[in-house]
GROMACS .gro file of C-alpha atoms in nm:
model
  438
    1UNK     CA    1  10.798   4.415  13.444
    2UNK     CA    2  11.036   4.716  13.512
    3UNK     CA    3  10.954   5.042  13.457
    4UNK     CA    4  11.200   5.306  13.376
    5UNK     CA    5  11.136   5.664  13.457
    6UNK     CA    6  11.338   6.011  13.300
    7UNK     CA    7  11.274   6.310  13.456
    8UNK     CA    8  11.410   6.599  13.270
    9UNK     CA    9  11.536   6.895  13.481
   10UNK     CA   10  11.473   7.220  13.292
   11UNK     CA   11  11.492   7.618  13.405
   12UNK     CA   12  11.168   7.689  13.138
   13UNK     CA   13  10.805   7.612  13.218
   14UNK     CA   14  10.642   7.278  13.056
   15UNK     CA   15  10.441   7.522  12.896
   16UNK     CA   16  10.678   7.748  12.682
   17UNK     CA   17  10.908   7.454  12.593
   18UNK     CA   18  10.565   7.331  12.436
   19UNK     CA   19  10.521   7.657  12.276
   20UNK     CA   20  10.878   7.660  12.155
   21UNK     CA   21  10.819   7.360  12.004
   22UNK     CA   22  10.502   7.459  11.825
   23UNK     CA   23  10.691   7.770  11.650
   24UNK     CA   24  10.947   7.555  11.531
   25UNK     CA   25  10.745   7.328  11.361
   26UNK     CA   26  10.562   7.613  11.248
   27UNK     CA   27  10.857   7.788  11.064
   28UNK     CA   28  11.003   7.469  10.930
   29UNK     CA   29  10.636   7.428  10.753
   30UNK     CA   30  10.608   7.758  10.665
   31UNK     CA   31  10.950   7.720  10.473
   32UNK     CA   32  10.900   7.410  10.333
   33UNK     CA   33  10.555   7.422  10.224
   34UNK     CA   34  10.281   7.703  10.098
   35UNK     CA   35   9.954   7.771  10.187
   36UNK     CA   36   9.690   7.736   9.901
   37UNK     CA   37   9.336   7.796   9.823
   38UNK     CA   38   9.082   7.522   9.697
   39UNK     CA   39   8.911   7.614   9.363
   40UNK     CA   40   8.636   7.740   9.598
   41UNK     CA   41   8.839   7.947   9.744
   42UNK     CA   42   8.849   7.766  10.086
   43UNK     CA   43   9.208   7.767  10.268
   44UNK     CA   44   9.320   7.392  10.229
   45UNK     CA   45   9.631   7.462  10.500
   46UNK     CA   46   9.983   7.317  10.400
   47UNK     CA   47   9.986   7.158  10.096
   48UNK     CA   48  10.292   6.979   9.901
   49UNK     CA   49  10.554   7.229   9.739
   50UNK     CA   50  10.460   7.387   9.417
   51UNK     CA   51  10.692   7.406   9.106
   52UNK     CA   52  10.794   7.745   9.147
   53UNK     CA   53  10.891   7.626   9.489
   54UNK     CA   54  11.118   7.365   9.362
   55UNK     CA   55  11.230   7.570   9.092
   56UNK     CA   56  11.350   7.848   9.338
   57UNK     CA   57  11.725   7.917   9.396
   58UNK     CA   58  11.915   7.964   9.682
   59UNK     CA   59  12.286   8.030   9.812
   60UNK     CA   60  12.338   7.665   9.814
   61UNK     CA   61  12.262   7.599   9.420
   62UNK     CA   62  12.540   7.839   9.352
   63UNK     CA   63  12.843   7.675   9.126
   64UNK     CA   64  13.149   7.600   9.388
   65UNK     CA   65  13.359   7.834   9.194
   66UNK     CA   66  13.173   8.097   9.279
   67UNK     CA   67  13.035   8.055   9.639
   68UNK     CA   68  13.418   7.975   9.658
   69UNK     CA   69  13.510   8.322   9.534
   70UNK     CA   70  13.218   8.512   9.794
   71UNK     CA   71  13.370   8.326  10.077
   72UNK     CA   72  13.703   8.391  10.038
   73UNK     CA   73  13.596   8.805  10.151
   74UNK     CA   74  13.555   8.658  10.454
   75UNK     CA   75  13.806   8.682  10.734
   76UNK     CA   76  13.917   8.350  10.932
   77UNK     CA   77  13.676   8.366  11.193
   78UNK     CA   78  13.367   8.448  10.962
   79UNK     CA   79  13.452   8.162  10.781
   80UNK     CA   80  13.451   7.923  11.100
   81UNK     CA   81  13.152   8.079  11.199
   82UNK     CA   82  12.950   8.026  10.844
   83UNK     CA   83  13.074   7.647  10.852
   84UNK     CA   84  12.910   7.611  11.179
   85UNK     CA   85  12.553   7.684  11.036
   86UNK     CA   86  12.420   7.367  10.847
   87UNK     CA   87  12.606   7.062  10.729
   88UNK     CA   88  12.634   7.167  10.370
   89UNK     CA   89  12.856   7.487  10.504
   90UNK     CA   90  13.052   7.248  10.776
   91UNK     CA   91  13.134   7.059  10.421
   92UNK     CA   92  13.223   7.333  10.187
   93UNK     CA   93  13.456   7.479  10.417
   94UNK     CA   94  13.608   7.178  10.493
   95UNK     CA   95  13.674   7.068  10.152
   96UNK     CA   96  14.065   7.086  10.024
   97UNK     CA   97  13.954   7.246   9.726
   98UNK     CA   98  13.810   7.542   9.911
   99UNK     CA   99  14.123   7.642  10.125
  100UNK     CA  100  14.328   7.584   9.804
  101UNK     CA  101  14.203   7.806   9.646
  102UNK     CA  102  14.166   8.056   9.917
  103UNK     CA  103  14.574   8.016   9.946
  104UNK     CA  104  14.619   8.035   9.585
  105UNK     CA  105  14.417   8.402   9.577
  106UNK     CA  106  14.529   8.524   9.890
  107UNK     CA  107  14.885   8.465   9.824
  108UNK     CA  108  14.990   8.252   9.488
  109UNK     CA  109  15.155   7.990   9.687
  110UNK     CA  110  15.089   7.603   9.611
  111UNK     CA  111  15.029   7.319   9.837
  112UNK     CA  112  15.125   6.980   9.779
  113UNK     CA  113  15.209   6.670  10.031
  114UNK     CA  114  15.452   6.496   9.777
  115UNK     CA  115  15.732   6.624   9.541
  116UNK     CA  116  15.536   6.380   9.267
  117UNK     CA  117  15.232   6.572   9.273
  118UNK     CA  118  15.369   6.901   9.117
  119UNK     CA  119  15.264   6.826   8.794
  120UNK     CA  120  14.895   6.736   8.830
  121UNK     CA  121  14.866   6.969   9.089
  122UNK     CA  122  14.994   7.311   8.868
  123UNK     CA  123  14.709   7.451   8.770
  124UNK     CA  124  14.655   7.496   8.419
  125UNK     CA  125  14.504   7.862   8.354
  126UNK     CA  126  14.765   8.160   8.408
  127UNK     CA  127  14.522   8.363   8.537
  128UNK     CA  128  14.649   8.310   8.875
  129UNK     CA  129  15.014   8.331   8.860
  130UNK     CA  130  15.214   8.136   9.130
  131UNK     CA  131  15.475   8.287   9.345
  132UNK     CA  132  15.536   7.995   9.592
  133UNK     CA  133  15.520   7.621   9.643
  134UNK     CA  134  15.558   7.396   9.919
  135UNK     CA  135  15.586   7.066   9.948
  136UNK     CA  136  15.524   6.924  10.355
  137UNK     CA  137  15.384   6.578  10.420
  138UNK     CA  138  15.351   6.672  10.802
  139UNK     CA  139  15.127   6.935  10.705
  140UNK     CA  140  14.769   6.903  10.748
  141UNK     CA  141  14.694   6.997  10.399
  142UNK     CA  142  14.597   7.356  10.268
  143UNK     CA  143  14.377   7.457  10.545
  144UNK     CA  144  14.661   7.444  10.826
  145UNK     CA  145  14.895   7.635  10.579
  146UNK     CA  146  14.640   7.911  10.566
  147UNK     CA  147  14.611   7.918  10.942
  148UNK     CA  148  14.960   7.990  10.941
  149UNK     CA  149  14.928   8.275  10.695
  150UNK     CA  150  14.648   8.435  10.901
  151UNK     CA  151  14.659   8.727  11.101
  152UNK     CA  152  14.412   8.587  11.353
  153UNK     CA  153  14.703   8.269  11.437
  154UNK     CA  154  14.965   8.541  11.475
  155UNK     CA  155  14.738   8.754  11.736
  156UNK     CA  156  14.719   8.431  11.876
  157UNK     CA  157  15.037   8.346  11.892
  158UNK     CA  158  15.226   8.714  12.007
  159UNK     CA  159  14.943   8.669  12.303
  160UNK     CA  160  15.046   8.360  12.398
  161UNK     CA  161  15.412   8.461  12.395
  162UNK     CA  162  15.343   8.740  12.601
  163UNK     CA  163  15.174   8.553  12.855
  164UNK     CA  164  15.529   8.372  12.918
  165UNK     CA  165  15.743   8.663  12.969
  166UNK     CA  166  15.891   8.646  13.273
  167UNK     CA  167  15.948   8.929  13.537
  168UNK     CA  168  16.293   9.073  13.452
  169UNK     CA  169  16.562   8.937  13.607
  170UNK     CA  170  16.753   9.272  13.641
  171UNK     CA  171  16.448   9.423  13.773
  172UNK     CA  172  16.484   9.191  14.019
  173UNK     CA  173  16.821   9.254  14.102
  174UNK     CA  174  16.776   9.626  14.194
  175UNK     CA  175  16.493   9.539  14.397
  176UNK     CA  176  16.712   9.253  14.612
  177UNK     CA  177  16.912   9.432  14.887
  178UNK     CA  178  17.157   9.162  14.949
  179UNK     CA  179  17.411   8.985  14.692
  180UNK     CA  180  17.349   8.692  14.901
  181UNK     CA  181  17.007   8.617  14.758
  182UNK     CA  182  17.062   8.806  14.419
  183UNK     CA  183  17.287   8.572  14.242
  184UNK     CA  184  17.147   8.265  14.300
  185UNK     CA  185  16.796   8.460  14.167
  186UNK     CA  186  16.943   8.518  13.874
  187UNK     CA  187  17.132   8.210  13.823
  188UNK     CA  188  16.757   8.009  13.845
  189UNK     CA  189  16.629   8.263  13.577
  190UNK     CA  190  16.876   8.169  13.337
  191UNK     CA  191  16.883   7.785  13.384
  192UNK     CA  192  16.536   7.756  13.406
  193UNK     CA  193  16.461   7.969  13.067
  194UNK     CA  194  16.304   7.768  12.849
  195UNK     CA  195  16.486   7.689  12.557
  196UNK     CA  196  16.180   7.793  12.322
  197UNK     CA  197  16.254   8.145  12.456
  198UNK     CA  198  16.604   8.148  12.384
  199UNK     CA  199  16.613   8.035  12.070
  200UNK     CA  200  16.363   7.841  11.874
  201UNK     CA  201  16.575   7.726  11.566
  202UNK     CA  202  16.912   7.740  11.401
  203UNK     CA  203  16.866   7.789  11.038
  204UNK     CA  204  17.170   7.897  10.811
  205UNK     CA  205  17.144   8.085  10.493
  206UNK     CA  206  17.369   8.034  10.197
  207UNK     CA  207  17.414   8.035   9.807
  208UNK     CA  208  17.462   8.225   9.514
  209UNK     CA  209  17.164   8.444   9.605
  210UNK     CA  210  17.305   8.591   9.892
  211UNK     CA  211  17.665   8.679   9.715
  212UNK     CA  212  17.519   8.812   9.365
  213UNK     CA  213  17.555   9.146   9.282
  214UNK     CA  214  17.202   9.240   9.234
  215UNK     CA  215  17.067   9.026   9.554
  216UNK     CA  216  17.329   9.056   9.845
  217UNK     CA  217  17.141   9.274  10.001
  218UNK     CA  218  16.898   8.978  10.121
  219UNK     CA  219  17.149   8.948  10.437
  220UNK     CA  220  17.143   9.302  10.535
  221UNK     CA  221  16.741   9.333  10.516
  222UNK     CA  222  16.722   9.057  10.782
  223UNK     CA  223  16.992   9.148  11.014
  224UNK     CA  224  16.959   9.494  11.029
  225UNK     CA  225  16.607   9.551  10.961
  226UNK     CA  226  16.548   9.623  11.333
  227UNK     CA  227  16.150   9.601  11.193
  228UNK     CA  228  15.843   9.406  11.367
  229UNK     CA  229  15.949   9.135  11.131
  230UNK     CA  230  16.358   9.097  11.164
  231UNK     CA  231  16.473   9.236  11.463
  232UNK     CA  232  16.832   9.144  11.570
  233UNK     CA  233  16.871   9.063  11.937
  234UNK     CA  234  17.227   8.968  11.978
  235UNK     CA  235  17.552   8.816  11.780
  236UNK     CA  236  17.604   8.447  11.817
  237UNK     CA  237  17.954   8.377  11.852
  238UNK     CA  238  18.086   8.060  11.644
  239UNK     CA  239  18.396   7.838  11.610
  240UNK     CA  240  18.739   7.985  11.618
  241UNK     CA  241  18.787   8.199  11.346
  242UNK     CA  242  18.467   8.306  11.306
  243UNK     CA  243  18.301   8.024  11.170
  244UNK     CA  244  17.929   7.945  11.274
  245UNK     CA  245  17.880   8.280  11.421
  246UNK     CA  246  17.564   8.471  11.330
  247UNK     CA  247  17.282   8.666  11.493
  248UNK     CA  248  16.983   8.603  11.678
  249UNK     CA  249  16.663   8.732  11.538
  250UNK     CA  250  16.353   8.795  11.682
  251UNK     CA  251  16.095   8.750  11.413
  252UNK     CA  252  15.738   8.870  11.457
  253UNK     CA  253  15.757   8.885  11.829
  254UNK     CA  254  15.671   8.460  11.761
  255UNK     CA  255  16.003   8.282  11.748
  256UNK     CA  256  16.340   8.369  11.788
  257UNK     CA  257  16.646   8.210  11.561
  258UNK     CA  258  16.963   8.182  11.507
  259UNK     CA  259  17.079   8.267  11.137
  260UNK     CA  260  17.426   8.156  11.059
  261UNK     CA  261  17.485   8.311  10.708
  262UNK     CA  262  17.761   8.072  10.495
  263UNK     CA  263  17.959   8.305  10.269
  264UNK     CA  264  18.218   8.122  10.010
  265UNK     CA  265  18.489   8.431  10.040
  266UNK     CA  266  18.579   8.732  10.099
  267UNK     CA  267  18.330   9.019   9.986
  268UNK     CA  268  18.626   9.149   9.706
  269UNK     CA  269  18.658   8.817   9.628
  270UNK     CA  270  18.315   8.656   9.609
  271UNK     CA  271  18.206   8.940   9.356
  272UNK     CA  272  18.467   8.819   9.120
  273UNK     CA  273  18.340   8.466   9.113
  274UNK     CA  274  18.105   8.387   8.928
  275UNK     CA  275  17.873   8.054   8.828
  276UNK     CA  276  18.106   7.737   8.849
  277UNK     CA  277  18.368   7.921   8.975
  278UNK     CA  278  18.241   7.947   9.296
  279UNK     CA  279  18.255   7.567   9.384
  280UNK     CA  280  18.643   7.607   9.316
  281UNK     CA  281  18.854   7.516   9.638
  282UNK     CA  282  19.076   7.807   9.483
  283UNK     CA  283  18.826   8.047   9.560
  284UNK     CA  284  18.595   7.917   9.780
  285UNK     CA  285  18.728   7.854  10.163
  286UNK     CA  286  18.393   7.660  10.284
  287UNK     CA  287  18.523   7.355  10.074
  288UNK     CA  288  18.811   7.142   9.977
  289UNK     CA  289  18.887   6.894   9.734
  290UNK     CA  290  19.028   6.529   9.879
  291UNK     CA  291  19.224   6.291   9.673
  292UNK     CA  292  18.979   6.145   9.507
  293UNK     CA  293  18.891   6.463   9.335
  294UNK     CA  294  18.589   6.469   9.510
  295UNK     CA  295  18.461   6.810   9.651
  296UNK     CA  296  18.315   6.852   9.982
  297UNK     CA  297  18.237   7.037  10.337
  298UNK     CA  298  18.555   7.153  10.560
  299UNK     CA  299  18.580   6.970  10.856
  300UNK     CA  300  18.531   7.230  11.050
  301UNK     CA  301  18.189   7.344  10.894
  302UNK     CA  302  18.087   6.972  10.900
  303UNK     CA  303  18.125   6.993  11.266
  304UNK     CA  304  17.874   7.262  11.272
  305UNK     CA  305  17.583   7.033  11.047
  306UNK     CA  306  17.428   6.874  11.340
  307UNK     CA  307  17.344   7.191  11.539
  308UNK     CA  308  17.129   7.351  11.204
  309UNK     CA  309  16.770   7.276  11.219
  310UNK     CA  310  16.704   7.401  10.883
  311UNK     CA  311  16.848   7.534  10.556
  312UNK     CA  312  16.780   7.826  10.368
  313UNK     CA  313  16.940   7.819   9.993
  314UNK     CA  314  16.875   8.185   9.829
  315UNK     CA  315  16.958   8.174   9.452
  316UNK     CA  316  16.965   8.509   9.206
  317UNK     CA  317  16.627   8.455   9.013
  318UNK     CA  318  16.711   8.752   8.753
  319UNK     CA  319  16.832   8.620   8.482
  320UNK     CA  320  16.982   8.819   8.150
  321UNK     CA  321  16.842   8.754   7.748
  322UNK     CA  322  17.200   8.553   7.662
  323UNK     CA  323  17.196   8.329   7.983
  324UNK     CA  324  17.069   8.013   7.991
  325UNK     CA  325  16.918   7.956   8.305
  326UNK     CA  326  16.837   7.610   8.338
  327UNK     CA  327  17.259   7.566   8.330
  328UNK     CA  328  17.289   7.786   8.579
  329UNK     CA  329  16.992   7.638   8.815
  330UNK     CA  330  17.237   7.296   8.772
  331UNK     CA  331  17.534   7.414   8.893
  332UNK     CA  332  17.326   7.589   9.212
  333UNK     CA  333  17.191   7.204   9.225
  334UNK     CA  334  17.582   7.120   9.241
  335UNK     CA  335  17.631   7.359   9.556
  336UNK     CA  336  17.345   7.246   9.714
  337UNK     CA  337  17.450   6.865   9.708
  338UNK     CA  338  17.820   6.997   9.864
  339UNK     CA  339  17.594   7.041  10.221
  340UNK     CA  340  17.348   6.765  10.137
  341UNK     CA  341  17.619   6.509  10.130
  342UNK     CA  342  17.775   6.666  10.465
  343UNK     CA  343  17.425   6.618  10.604
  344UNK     CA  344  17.453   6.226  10.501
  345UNK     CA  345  17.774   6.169  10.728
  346UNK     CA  346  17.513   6.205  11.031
  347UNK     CA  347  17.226   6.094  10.859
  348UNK     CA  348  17.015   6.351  10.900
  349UNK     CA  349  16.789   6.535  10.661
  350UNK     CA  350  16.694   6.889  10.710
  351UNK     CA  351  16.380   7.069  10.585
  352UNK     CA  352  16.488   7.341  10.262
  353UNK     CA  353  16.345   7.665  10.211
  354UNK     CA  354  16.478   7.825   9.898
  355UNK     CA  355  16.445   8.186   9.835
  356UNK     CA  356  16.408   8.284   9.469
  357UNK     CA  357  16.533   8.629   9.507
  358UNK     CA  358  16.472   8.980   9.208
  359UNK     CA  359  16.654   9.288   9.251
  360UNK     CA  360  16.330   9.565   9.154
  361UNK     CA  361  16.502   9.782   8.852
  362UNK     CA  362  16.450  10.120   8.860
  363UNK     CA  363  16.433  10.364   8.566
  364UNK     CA  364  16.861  10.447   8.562
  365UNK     CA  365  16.949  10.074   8.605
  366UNK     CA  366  16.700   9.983   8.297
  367UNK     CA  367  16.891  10.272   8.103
  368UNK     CA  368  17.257  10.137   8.228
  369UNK     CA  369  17.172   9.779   8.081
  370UNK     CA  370  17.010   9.904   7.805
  371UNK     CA  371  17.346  10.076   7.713
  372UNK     CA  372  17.571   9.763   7.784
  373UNK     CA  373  17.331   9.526   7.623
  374UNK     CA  374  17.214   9.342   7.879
  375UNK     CA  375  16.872   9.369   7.911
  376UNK     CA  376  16.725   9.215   8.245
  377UNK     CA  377  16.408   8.986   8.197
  378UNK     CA  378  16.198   8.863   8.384
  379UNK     CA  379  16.232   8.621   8.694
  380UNK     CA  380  16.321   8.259   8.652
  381UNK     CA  381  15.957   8.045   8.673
  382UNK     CA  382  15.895   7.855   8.973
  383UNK     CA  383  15.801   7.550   8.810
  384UNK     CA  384  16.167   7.559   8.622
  385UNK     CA  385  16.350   7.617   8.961
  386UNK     CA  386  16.183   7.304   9.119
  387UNK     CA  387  16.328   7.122   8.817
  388UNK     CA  388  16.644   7.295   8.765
  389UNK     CA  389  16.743   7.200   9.106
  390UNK     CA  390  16.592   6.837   9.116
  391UNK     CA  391  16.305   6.937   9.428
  392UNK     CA  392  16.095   6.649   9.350
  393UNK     CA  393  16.378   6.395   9.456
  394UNK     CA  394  16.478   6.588   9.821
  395UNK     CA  395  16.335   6.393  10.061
  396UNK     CA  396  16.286   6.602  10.349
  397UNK     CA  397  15.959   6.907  10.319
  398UNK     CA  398  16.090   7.192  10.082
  399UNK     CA  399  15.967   7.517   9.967
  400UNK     CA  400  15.983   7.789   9.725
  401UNK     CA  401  15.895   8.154   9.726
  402UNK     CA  402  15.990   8.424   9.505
  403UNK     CA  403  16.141   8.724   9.693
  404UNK     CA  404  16.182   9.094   9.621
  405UNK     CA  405  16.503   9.193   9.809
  406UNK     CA  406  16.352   9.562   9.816
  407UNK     CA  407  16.073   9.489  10.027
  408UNK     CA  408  16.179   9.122  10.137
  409UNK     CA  409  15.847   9.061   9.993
  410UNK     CA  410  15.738   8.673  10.024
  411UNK     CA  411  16.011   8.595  10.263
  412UNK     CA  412  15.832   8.594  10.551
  413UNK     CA  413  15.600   8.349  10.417
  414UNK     CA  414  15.918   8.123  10.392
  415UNK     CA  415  16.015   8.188  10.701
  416UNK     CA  416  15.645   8.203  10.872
  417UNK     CA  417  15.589   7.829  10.745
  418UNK     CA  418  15.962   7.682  10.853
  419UNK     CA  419  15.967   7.837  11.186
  420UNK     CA  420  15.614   7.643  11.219
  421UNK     CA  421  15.704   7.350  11.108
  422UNK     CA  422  16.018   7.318  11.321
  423UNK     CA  423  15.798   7.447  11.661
  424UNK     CA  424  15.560   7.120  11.526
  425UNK     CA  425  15.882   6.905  11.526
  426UNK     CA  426  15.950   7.000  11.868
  427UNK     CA  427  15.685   6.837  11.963
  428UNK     CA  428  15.699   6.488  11.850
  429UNK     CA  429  15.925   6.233  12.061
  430UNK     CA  430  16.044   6.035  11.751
  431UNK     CA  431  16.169   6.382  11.645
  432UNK     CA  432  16.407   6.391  11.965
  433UNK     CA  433  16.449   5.999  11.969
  434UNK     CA  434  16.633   6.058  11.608
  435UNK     CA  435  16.817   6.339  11.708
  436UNK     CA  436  16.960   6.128  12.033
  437UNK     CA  437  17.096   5.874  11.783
  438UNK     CA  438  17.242   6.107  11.542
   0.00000   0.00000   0.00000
């Protein structure tokens, strides 16, 4: 016969861990059952619940909806905190439905994992209006997106950015008495820079959005902002004759990018063209037309494809009372499929942010179209631009956000999820291993 002995090592007495025990019990009892009195009057001690007991609500028997709507007050740390407390918390804030909704309220902006799930997933009632969708299988559904969204992951984030700053190299330099060991100092700096630092992402930003009369301003709020959102660090130099070249911005003190901003023509003469026009070889100088009649990418732009990381596509989302928008979304579809088919040569498939952009009218532009007939309405639906320009069949992750050019509000959501997602896609080695091939 073997006998086992545990001795437990403890800093508290054997008599207080006995007491501790004893008050637990006692409070669980105490909240679970209620003392009564005999018909004599005698205390009986605990005795079974009672129906008023049973009958007695707490936070818990609240509809979802609503403990739904008193949790979404709380910041993203409160919330973490509160799921923490009892199992039934740990579940409700780790259901889908909850951080759907919490994205939904906090900034009208849709989740889905697959293009095919827009329709069930659009919610019915209006009373939420939606200003954003986005589509990403690599996500890890809603509750990552609104990670990403809150201000707590981009403390996080600046901190940890900080922390990685290097001691400046010119700094350095002055402090170095001898050229002998200052070059080769600075030469180590810059080859051992990691390329996170210098640039996270090359993204380039083109279509009718960013040449339209009333939204070609888009460009100019993000390269010269010179805000804690856009600030522009340098100018990227491209191919010979200009093409490729760009700036490098550093956004949010949490990435840095290189835009590369696609223009068709000339600013006199892109004003002048106008819907289907613009995908003329005539008057467009980013494309040609080869023998088969076929329209497509110049060689020299194609050479640029396998550098991008991502593509931004801004369309013009005001539309006027005799246009019929739905035409115009399909020839936008038409100049989207020009770079789409360049991406094909090197089979590669880029993620898509599209920026839905609105001019805001102001009292004298309201009374100019008013006396030339053209009355501005409102911006073109979401829902109609992810049809108008076929979203559901692209098979990379894609998103859509409406943007005011006056404020660039609900770019920087675009731009806060595809810089993430591209930082994620760092990450993975099949990522790289496709990359090598291509």
């Amino acid at each position: 016969m073997i006998t086992t002995y545990i001795f437990i090592v403890s800093d508290n007495p054997p008599n207080k861990i006995k007491f501790d025990k004893k008050s637990r019990f006692r409070r669980q009892m105490a909240g679970s059952f209620k003392k009564r009195k005999d018909s004599d009057g005698t205390g009986a001690g605990p005795g079974p619940p009672t129906q008023e007991d049973q009958l007695k609500p707490g936070i818990f028997d609240l509809p979802e909806e609503i403990f739904h709507h008193i949790v979404s007050y709380l910041s993203l740390q409160d919330i973490c905190q509160f799921g923490a407390n009892c199992r039934y918390a740990y579940f409700l804030t780790h259901n889908e439905k909850f951080w759907a909704f919490q994205i939904r309220k906090e900034w009208k902006i849709l989740y889905v994992a697959d293009g095919s799930e827009v329709e069930t997933a659009w919610p019915e009632s209006t009373r939420l209006n939606i200003n954003g969708i986005l589509c990403d299988p690599h996500l890890l559904g809603n509750r990552e997106l609104f990670i990403i969204y809150s201000a707590e992951f981009r403390r996080l984030t600046r901190d940890k950015s900080a922390k990685k700053k290097r001691k400046d190299p010119f700094r350095t330099m002055l402090e170095t008495n001898s050229v002998k060991d200052m070059i080769p100092r600075l030469l180590a700096f810059y080859v051992s820079l990691p390329q996170e630092e210098q640039c996270s992402a090359r993204l380039v930003l083109f279509g009718p959005g960013i040449e339209s009369d009333r939204t070609h301003d888009l460009v100019q709020k993000i390269v010269n902002a010179r805000s804690s959102t856009f600030d522009a660090i340098e100018f990227i130099r491209g191919l010979q004759g200009g093409v490729g070249s760009g700036v490098r911005i550093n956004y949010k003190h949490m990435y840095n990018f290189d835009l590369m901003c696609l223009y068709t023509n000339r600013q006199n003469q892109r004003l002048l063209n106008k819907g289907e026009a613009r995908l003329n070889p005539r008057n467009n100088i980013t494309v040609i037309q080869d023998q088969s009649g076929n329209i497509s990418l110049r060689p020299e732009i194609i050479k640029l494809l396998p550098t991008l990381h991502a593509l931004v596509f801004a369309i013009d989302a005001t539309i006027s009372q005799e246009e019929n928008y739905m035409e115009s979304l399909a020839i936008m579809r038409k100049e989207l499929d020009i770079l789409l088919r360049g991406l094909e040569t090197f089979k590669i498939s880029l993620p898509l942010v599209v920026l839905a952009c609105t001019q805001e009218q102001t009292h004298q532009d309201h009374t100019l179209s008013r006396n030339r007939d053209k009355i501005l309405q409102e911006r073109i639906p979401v829902k109609d631009i992810i049809t108008g320009l076929k979203l559901n069949e692209y098979a990379s992750a894609w998103g859509v956000w409406q943007v005011e050019v006056e404020n660039m509000r609900g770019a920087e959501k675009g731009f806060d999820w595809i810089l993430h997602h591209l930082r994620k896609k760092r990450k993975d080695w099949n990522y790289h291993h496709i990359q090598g091939q291509n």
